[in-house]
Short mmCIF file of C-alpha atoms in Angstrom, two decimals:
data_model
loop_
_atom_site.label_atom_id
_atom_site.label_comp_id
_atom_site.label_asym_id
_atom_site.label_seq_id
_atom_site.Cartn_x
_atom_site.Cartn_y
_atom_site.Cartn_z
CA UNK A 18 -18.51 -23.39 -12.09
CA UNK A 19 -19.47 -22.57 -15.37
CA UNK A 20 -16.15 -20.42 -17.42
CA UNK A 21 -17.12 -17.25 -18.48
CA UNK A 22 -16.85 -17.20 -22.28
CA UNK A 23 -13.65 -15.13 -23.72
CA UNK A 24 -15.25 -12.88 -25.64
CA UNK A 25 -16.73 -11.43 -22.33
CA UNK A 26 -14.22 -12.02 -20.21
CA UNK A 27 -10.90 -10.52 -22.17
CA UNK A 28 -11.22 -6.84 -23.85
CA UNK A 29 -9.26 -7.61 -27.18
CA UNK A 30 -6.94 -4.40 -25.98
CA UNK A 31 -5.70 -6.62 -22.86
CA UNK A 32 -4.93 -9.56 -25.26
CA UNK A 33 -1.44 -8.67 -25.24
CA UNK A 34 0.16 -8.45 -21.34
CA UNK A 35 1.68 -5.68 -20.07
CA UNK A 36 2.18 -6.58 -17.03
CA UNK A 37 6.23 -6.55 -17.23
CA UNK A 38 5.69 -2.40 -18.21
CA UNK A 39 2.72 -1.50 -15.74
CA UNK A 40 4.77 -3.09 -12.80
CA UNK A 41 8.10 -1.10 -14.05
CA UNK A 42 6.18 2.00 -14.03
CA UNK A 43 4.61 1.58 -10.59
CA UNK A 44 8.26 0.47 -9.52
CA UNK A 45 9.73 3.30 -10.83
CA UNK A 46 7.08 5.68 -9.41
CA UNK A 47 7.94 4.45 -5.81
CA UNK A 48 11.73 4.52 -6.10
CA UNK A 49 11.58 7.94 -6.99
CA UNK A 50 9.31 9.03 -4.71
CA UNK A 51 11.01 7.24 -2.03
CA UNK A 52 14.40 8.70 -3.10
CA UNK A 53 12.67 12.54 -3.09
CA UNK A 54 11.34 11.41 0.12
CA UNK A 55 14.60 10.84 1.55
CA UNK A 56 16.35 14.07 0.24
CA UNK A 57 13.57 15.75 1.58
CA UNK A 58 14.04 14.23 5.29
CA UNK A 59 17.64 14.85 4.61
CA UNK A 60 17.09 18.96 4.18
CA UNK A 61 14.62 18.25 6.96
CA UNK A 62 17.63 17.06 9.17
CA UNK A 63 20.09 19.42 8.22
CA UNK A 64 17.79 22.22 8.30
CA UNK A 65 15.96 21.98 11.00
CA UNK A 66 16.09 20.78 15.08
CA UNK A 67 16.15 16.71 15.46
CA UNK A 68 12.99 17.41 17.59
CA UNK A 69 11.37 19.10 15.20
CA UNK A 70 12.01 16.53 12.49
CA UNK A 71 10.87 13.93 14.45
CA UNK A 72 7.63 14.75 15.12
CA UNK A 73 6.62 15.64 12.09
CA UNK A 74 7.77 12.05 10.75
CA UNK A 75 5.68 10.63 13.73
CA UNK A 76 2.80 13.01 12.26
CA UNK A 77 3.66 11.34 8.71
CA UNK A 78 3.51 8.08 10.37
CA UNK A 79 0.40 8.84 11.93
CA UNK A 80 -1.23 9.95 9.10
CA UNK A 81 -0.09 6.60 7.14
CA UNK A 82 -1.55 4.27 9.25
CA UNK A 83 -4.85 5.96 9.97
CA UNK A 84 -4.94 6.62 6.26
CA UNK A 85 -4.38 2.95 5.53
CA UNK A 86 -7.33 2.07 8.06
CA UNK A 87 -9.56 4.83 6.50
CA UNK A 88 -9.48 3.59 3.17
CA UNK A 89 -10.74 0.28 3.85
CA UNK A 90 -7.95 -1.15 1.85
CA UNK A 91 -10.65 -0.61 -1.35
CA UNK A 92 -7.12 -0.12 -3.79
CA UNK A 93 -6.78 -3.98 -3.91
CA UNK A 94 -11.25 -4.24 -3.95
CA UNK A 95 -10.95 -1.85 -6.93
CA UNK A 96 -8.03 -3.63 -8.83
CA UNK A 97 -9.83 -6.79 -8.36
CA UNK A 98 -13.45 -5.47 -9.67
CA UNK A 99 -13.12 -1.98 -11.72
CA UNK A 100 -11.85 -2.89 -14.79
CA UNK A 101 -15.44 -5.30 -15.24
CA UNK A 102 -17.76 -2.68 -13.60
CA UNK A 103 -19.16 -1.22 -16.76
CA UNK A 104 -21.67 0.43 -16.59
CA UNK A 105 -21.96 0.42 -12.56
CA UNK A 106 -18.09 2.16 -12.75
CA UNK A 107 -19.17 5.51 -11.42
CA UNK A 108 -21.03 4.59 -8.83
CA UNK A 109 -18.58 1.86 -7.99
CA UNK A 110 -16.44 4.45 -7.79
CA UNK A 111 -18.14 7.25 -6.04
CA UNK A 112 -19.12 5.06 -3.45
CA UNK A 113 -15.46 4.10 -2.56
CA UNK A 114 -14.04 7.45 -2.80
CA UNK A 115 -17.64 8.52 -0.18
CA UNK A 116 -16.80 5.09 2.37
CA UNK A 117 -12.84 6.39 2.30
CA UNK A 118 -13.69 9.41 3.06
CA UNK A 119 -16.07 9.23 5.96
CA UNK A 120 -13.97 6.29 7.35
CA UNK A 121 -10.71 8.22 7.05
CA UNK A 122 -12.81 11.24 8.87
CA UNK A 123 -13.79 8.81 11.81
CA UNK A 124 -11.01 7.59 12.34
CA UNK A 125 -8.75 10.31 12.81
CA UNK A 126 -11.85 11.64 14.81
CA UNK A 127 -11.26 8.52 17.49
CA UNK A 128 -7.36 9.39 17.35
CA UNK A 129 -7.25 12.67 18.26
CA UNK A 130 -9.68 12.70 20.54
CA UNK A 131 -8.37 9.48 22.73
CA UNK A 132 -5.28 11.49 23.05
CA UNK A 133 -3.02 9.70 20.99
CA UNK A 134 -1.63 12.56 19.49
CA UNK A 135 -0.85 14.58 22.17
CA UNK A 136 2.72 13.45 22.35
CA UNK A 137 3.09 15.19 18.72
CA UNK A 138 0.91 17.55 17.94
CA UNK A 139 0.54 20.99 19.45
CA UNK A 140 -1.55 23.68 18.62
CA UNK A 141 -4.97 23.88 19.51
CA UNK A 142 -8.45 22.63 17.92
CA UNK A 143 -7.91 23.90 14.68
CA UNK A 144 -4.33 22.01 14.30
CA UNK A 145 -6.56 18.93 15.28
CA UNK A 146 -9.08 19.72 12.70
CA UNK A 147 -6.57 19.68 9.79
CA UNK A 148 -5.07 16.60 11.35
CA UNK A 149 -8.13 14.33 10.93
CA UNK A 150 -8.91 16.27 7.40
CA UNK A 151 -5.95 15.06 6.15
CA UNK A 152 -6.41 11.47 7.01
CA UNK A 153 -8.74 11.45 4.50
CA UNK A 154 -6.56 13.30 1.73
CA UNK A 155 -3.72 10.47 2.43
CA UNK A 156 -6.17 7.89 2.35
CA UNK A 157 -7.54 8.80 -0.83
CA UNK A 158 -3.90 9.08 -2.67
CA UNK A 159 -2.78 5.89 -1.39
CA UNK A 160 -6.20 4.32 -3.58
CA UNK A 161 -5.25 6.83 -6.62
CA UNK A 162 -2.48 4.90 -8.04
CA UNK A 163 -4.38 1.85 -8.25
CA UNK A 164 -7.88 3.37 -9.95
CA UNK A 165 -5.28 4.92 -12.69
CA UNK A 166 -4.05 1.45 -13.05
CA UNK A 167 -7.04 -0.11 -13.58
CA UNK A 168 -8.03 2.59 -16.12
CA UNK A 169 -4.60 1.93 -18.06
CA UNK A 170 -3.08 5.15 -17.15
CA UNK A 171 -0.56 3.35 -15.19
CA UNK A 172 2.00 6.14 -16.84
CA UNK A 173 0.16 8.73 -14.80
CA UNK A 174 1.57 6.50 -11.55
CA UNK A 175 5.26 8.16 -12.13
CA UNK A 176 4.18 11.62 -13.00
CA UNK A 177 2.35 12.30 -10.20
CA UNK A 178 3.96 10.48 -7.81
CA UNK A 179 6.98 12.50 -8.65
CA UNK A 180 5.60 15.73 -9.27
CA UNK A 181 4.00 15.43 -5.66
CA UNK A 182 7.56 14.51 -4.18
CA UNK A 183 9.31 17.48 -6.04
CA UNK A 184 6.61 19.37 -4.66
CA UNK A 185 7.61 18.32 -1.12
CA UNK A 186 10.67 19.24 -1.52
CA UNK A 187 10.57 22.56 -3.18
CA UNK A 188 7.37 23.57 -0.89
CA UNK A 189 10.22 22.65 2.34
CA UNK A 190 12.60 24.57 1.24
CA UNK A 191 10.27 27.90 0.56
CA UNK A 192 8.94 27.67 3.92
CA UNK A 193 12.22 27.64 5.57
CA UNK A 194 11.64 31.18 6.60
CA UNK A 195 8.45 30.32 8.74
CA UNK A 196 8.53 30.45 12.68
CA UNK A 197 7.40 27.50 13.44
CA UNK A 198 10.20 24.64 11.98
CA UNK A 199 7.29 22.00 12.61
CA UNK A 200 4.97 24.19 10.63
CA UNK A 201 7.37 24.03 7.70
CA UNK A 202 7.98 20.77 7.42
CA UNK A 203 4.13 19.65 7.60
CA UNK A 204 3.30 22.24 5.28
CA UNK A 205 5.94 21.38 2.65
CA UNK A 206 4.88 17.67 3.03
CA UNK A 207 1.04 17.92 2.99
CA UNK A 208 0.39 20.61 0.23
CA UNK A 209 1.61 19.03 -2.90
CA UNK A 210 -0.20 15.98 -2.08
CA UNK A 211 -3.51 17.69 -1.79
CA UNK A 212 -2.87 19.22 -5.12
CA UNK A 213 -2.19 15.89 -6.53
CA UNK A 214 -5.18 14.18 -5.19
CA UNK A 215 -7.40 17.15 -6.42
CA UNK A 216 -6.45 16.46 -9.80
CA UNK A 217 -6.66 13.02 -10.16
CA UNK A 218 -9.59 12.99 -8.97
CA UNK A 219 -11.65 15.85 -11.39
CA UNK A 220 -9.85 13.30 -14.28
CA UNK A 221 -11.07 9.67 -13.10
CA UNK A 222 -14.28 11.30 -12.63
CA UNK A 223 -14.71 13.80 -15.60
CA UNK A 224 -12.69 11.78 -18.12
CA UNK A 225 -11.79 8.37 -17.34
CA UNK A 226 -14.68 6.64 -15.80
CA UNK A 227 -16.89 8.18 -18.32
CA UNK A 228 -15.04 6.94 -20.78
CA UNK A 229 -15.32 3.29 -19.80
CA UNK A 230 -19.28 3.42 -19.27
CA UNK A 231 -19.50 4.05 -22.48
CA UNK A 232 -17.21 1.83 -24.14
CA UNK A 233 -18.88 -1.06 -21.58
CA UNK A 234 -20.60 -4.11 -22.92
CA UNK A 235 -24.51 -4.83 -22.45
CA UNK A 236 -23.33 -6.70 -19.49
CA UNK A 237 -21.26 -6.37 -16.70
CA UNK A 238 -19.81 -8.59 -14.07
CA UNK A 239 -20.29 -6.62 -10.87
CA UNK A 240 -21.08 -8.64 -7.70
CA UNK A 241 -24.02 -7.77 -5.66
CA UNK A 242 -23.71 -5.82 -2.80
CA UNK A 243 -23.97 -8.92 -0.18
CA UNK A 244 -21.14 -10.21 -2.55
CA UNK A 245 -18.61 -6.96 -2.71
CA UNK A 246 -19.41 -6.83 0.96
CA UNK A 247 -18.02 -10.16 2.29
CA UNK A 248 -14.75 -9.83 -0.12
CA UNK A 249 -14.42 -6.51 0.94
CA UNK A 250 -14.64 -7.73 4.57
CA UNK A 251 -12.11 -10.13 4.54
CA UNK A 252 -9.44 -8.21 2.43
CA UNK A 253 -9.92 -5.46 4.84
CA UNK A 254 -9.59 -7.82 8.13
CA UNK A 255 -6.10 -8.77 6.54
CA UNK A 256 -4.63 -5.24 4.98
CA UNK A 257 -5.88 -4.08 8.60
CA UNK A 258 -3.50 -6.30 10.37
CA UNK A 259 -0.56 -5.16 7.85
CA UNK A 260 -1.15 -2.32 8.14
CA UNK A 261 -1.48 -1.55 12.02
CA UNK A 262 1.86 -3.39 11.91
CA UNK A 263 3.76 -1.26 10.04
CA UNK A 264 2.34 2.52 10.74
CA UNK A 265 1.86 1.56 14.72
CA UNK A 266 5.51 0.93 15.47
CA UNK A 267 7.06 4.85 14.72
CA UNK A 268 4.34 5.45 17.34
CA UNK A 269 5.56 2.99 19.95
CA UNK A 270 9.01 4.18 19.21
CA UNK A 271 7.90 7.56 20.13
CA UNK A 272 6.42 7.13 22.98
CA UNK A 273 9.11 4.85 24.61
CA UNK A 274 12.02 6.67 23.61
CA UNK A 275 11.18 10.28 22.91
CA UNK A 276 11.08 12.20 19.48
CA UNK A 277 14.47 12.06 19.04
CA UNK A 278 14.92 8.18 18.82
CA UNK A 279 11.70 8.70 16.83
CA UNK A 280 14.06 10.33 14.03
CA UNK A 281 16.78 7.92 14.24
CA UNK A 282 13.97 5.35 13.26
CA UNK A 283 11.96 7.21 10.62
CA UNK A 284 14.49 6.86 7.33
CA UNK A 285 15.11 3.10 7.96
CA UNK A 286 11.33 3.03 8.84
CA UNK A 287 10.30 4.62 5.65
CA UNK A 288 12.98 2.28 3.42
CA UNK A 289 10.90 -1.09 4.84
CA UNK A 290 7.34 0.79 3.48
CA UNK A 291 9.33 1.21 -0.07
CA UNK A 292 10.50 -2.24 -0.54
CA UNK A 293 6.95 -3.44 0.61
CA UNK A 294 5.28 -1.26 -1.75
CA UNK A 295 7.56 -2.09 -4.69
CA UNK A 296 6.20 -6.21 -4.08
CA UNK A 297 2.89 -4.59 -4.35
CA UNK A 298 3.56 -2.70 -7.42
CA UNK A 299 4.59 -5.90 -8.61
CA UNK A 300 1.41 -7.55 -7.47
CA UNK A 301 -1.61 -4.89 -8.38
CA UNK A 302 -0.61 -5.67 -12.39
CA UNK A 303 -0.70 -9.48 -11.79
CA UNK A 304 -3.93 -9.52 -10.09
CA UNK A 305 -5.32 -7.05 -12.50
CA UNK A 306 -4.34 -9.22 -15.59
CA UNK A 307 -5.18 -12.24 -14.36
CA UNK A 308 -8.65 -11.34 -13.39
CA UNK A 309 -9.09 -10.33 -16.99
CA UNK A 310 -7.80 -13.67 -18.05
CA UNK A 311 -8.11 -16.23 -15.21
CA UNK A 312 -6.70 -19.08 -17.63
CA UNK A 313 -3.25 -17.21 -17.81
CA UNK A 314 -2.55 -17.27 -14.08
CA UNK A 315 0.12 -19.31 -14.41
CA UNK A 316 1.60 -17.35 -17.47
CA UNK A 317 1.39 -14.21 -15.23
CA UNK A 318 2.86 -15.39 -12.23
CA UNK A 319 6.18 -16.73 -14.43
CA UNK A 320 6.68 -13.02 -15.37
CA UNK A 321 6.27 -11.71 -11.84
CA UNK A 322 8.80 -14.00 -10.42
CA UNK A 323 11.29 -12.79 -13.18
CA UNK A 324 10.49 -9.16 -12.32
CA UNK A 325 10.49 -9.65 -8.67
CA UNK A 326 13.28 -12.35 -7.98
CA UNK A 327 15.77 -9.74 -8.70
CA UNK A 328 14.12 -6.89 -6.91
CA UNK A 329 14.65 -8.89 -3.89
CA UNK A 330 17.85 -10.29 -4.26
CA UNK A 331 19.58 -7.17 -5.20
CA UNK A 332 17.42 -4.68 -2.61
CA UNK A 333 17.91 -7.08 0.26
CA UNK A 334 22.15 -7.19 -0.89
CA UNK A 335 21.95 -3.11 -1.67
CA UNK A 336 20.66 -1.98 1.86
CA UNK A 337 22.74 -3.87 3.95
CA UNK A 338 26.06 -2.93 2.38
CA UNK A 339 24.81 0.63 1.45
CA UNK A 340 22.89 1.58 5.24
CA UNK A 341 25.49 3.80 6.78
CA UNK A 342 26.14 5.45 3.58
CA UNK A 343 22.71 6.45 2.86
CA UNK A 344 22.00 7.60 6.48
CA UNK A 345 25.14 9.45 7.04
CA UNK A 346 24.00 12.17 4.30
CA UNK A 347 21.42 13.07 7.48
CA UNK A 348 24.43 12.73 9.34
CA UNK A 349 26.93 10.97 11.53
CA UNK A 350 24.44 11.28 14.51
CA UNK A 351 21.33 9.32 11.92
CA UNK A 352 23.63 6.82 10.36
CA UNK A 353 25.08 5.54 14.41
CA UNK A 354 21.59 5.37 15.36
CA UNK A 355 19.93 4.51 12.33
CA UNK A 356 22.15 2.02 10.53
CA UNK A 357 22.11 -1.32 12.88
CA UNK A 358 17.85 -0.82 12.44
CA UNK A 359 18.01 -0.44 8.45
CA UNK A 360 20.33 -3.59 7.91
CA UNK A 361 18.57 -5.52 9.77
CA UNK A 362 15.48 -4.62 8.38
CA UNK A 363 16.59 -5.29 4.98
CA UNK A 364 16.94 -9.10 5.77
CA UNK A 365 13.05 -8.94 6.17
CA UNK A 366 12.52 -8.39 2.53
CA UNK A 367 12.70 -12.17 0.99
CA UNK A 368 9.68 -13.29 3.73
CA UNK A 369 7.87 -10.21 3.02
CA UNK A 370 7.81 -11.20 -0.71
CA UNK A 371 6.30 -14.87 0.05
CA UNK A 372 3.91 -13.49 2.08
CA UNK A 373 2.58 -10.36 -0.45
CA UNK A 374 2.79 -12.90 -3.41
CA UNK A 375 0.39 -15.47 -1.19
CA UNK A 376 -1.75 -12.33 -0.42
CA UNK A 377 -2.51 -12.14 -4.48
CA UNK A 378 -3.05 -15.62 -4.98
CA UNK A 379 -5.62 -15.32 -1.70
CA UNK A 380 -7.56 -12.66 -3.32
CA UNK A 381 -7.93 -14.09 -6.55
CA UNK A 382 -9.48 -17.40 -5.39
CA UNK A 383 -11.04 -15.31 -2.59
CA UNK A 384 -9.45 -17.12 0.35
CA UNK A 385 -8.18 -14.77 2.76
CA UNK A 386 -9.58 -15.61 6.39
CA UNK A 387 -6.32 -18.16 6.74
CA UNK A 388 -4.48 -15.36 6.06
CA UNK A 389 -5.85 -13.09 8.76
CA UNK A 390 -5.71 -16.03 11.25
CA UNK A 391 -2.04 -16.30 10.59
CA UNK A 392 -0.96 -12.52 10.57
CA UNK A 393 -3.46 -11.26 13.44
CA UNK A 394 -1.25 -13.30 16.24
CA UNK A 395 1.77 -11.97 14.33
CA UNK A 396 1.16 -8.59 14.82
CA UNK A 397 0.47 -8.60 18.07
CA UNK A 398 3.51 -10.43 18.69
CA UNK A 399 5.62 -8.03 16.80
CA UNK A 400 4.23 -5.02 18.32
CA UNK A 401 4.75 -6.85 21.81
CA UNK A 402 7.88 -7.68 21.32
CA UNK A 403 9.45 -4.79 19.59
CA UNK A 404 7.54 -2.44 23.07
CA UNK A 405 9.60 -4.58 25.17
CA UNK A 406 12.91 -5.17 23.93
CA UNK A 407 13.01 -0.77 23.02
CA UNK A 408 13.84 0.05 26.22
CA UNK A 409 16.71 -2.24 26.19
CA UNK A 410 18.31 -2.68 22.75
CA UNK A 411 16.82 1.11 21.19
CA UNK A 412 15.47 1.59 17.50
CA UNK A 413 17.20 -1.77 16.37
CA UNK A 414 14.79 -3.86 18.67
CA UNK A 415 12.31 -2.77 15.99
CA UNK A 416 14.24 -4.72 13.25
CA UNK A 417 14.68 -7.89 15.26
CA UNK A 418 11.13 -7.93 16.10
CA UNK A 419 9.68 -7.42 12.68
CA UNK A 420 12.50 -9.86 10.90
CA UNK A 421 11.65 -12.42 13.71
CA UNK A 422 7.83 -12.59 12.98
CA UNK A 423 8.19 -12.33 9.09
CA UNK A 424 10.52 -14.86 8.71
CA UNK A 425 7.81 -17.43 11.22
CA UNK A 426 4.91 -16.04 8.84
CA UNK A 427 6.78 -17.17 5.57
CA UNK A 428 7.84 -20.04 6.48
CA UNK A 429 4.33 -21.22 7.37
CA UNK A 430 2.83 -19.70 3.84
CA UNK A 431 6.07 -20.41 1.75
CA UNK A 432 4.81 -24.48 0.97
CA UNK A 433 1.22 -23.25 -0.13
CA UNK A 434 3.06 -20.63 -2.88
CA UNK A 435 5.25 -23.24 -4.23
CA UNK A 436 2.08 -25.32 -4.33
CA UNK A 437 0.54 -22.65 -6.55
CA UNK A 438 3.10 -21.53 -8.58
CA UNK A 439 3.67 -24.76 -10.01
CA UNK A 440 -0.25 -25.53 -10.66
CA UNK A 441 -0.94 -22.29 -11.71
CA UNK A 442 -3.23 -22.61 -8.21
CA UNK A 443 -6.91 -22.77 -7.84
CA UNK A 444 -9.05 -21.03 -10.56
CA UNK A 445 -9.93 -17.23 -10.06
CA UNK A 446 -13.16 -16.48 -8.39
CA UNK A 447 -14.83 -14.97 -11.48
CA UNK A 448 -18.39 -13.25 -11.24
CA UNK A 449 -20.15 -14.22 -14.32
CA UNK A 450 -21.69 -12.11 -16.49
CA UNK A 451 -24.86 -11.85 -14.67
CA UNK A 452 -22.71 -10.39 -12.02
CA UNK A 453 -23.94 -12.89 -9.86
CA UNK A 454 -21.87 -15.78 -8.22
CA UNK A 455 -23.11 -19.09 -8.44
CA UNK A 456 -24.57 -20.73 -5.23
CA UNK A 457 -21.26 -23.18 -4.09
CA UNK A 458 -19.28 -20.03 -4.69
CA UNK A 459 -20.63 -17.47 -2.81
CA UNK A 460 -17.98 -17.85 1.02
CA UNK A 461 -16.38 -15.08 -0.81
CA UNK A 462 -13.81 -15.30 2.13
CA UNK A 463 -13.08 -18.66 3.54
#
C-alpha cells in the first residue's frame, strides 16, 4: 500500500501532539459532569420518594441505551474520518446528524410500542411521544463531544458538558414545587441538555464546518460510500454489543426487583459508565492523532499509557475504599444497598481498559469483526447471568456478572495489545488521497 505523502497527510497545525491536553480536557469534562450528576441524584434522593427516583434513573437508563443504538455509534466513524473530509465535511456531517436522528426516532418507536416501558413510564401518548423524541436529543449529544474534538474545540468538551450538568441541577431544584416528583426530576434532567445540543449544533454547522471547507486542500481523503459503509458496519456491530451491555442491565434490574432496587443500583451503575467513558476520552485523541499521522502510532500510544495507567490504578484503588462514603451522602439506606455493587464493580476497570485500548487499535487497522465475535457471546452471558443470580444475591449479582465476563474478555485480547504496543501494531488503514482504497485493502472489517 502505497504511504500517503506528509504533506497531505499531516496539517502543519497537528505537527505538534496534543493529545496529553485534548484527553485531560475530555477527562475533566466527564469527571465533572459525573460528579454534578451525582449531587444531582443525591438532591434527587433526599428530595424526593425512592420510587420516584428510581424510575426516572431507569428512564435515564433507557434513554442511554436507545440513544447509544440510535446513533449508530458514528462518534468513533466521525473521529476516524472528519478531520480529512474537506470539502465533503458538511455533508459528511449532515448526513450523520439525519441517520442519528431517524435511527434514534425508530428506535424508541419499537421500544415504546413493544411495551418495554410500561414498567416506568406513565402518562399517556403524549408522555410516549416526548420519550422517543428525546432518544434522538441524547443520541445526538453523546456524538457532540467528539465532532468538537475533531474540529479542535476540544475546550468546548468541559464547558458544555458542565454547563449542561449545572443546568440539571439548578433546573431540579426549581421544579421542586411541581406535582408530579417524576415530572421534576425528568424535566430538570432533560432540559439543559436540549439547550446544549441546540447550540452546538447552529456552531458546527454555521461556524465550524464552514470553516474547514474552506481551509481544505484540492483533495480530500473521504472513502466512498461502499467504503464508509462496511467500516461503519462493523464498528457499529461492536459499540452495539457494548452498548446493549451496559444500558440493558438497569432495565433487568428493574424489572426483577422493582424500582426501588432499581435506585440502589443506579449511582454505582452510573460510576461504571464514567470510568468507561474516561478510557474513551483517553482513546478518541489517540485515534484522532494517529490517523493524522499513522507513522507516530507508536509515539501516541506511549503517551496514552502514561495518561491512562494511572487513571486506572488510582480509580480502581479510589472506589473501592471510598464506595460507602460516596453513597451514604444519598443515605444510609443507598450506601447498604449500593456499596457491595460499586466495589465490586470497580475491580472491572483494569479489563475494561485492555479491552477499549484493543477497540482503538481495531479501528485504526480496520479489524473489528474478531472483536464482535468475542464480545457478542459475552454479552449475552453477562446479561444471562446477572437475570439469574438477581433474584438471589440482589443489585451486587450485577457486579459479579459484569467483573466475571470482563475479566474472560481481557484476558483473551490482553496478548494481542502487548503485541501491538510494542510494534507500534499494524499500519493504519489510510484512504489515499483519491479517497479511494486500494483493491487488497478494501475488507474494511475483517
Amino acid at each position: 500500500m502505497n504511504p500517503v505523502p506528509v504533506a497531505v497527510r499531516v496539517r502543519p497545525r497537528f505537527a505538534v501532539s496534543s493529545i496529553s491536553t485534548e484527553a485531560t480536557a475530555l477527562m475533566v469534562a466527564t469527571l465533572a459532569s459525573a460528579g454534578l450528576n451525582l449531587v444531582f441524584w443525591l438532591a434527587a434522593a433526599r428530595l424526593y420518594p425512592t420510587g420516584a427516583v428510581g424510575r426516572v434513573s431507569v428512564a435515564v437508563s433507557a434513554w442511554a441505551l436507545l440513544s447509544g443504538v440510535g446513533q449508530l455509534n458514528l462518534s468513533t466513524v466521525l473521529a476516524r474520518f472528519l478531520p480529512d473530509a474537506g470539502r465533503h465535511t458538511v455533508r459528511v456531517l449532515a448526513g450523520s446528524y439525519a441517520a442519528i436522528i431517524v435511527a434514534s426516532l425508530i428506535v424508541g418507536a419499537g421500544f415504546v410500542g413493544l411495551g418495554f416501558g410500561d414498567s416506568f413510564l406513565g402518562g399517556g401518548t403524549g408522555t410516549r411521544m416526548a420519550f422517543v423524541a428525546l432518544v434522538a436529543v441524547f443520541a445526538l449529544f453523546v456524538v457532540q463531544d467528539t465532532v468538537l474534538t475533531t474540529f479542535r474545540r476540544t475546550l468546548w468538551v468541559p464547558v458544555e458538558n458542565v454547563s449542561v450538568s449545572v443546568g440539571k441541577l439548578l433546573g431540579l431544584l426549581a421544579f421542586a414545587a411541581v406535582g408530579s416528583s417524576s415530572l421534576a426530576i425528568t424535566v430538570g434532567w432533560v432540559v439543559p441538555t436540549a439547550i446544549a445540543v441546540g447550540m452546538v449544533t447552529v456552531a458546527v454547522f454555521g461556524s465550524f464546518a464552514p470553516a474547514q471547507v474552506r481551509a481544505a486542500a484540492p483533495a480530500d481523503r473521504l472513502p466512498t460510500a461502499r467504503e464508509f459503509g462496511a467500516f461503519v458496519g462493523a464498528q457499529y456491530a461492536n459499540n452495539l454489543v457494548g452498548t446493549v451491555a451496559t444500558f440493558a442491565a438497569p432495565l433487568v434490574v428493574v424489572d426483577v426487583l422493582g424500582t426501588r432496587q432499581a435506585a440502589y443500583f443506579n449511582v454505582p451503575w452510573l460510576v461504571i459508565v464514567t470510568m468507561q467513558t474516561l478510557l474513551w476520552n483517553i482513546l478518541t485523541p489517540f485515534l484522532v492523532h494517529s490517523v493524522r499521522e499513522p507513522d507516530q502510532v507508536r509515539r501516541h500510544a506511549a503517551r496514552v499509557l502514561r495518561i491512562g495507567a494511572p487513571v486506572v490504578g488510582l480509580g480502581t484503588v479510589a472506589l473501592v475504599v471510598a464506595a460507602p462514603v460516596v453513597l451514604g451522602l444519598q443515605g444510609a439506606a443507598f450506601a447498604a444497598g449500593g456499596t457491595p455493587l460499586l466495589r465490586v464493580v470497580a475491580l472491572s476497570f483494569p479489563a475494561t481498559a485492555v479491552i477499549v485500548f484493543t477497540t482503538g487499535y481495531a479501528l485504526l487497522e480496520r479489524r473489528l469483526w474478531r472483536l464482535v465475535a468475542i464480545r457478542t457471546p459475552a454479552a449475552v452471558c453477562f446479561l444471562g447471568g446477572a437475570a439469574l443470580l438477581l433474584p438471589r444475591l440482589g443489585v451486587v449479582a450485577v457486579g459479579i456478572a459484569y467483573v466475571t465476563v470482563q475479566t474472560i474478555v481481557a484476558a483473551a485480547l490482553l496478548p494481542g495489545l502487548v503485541r501491538r504496543l510494542r510494534t507500534g501494531g499494524a499500519p493504519v488503514q489510510s484512504t489515499p488521497a483519491a479517497g479511494r482504497i486500494p483493491a487488497d485493502d478494501r475488507n474494511c472489517s475483517t
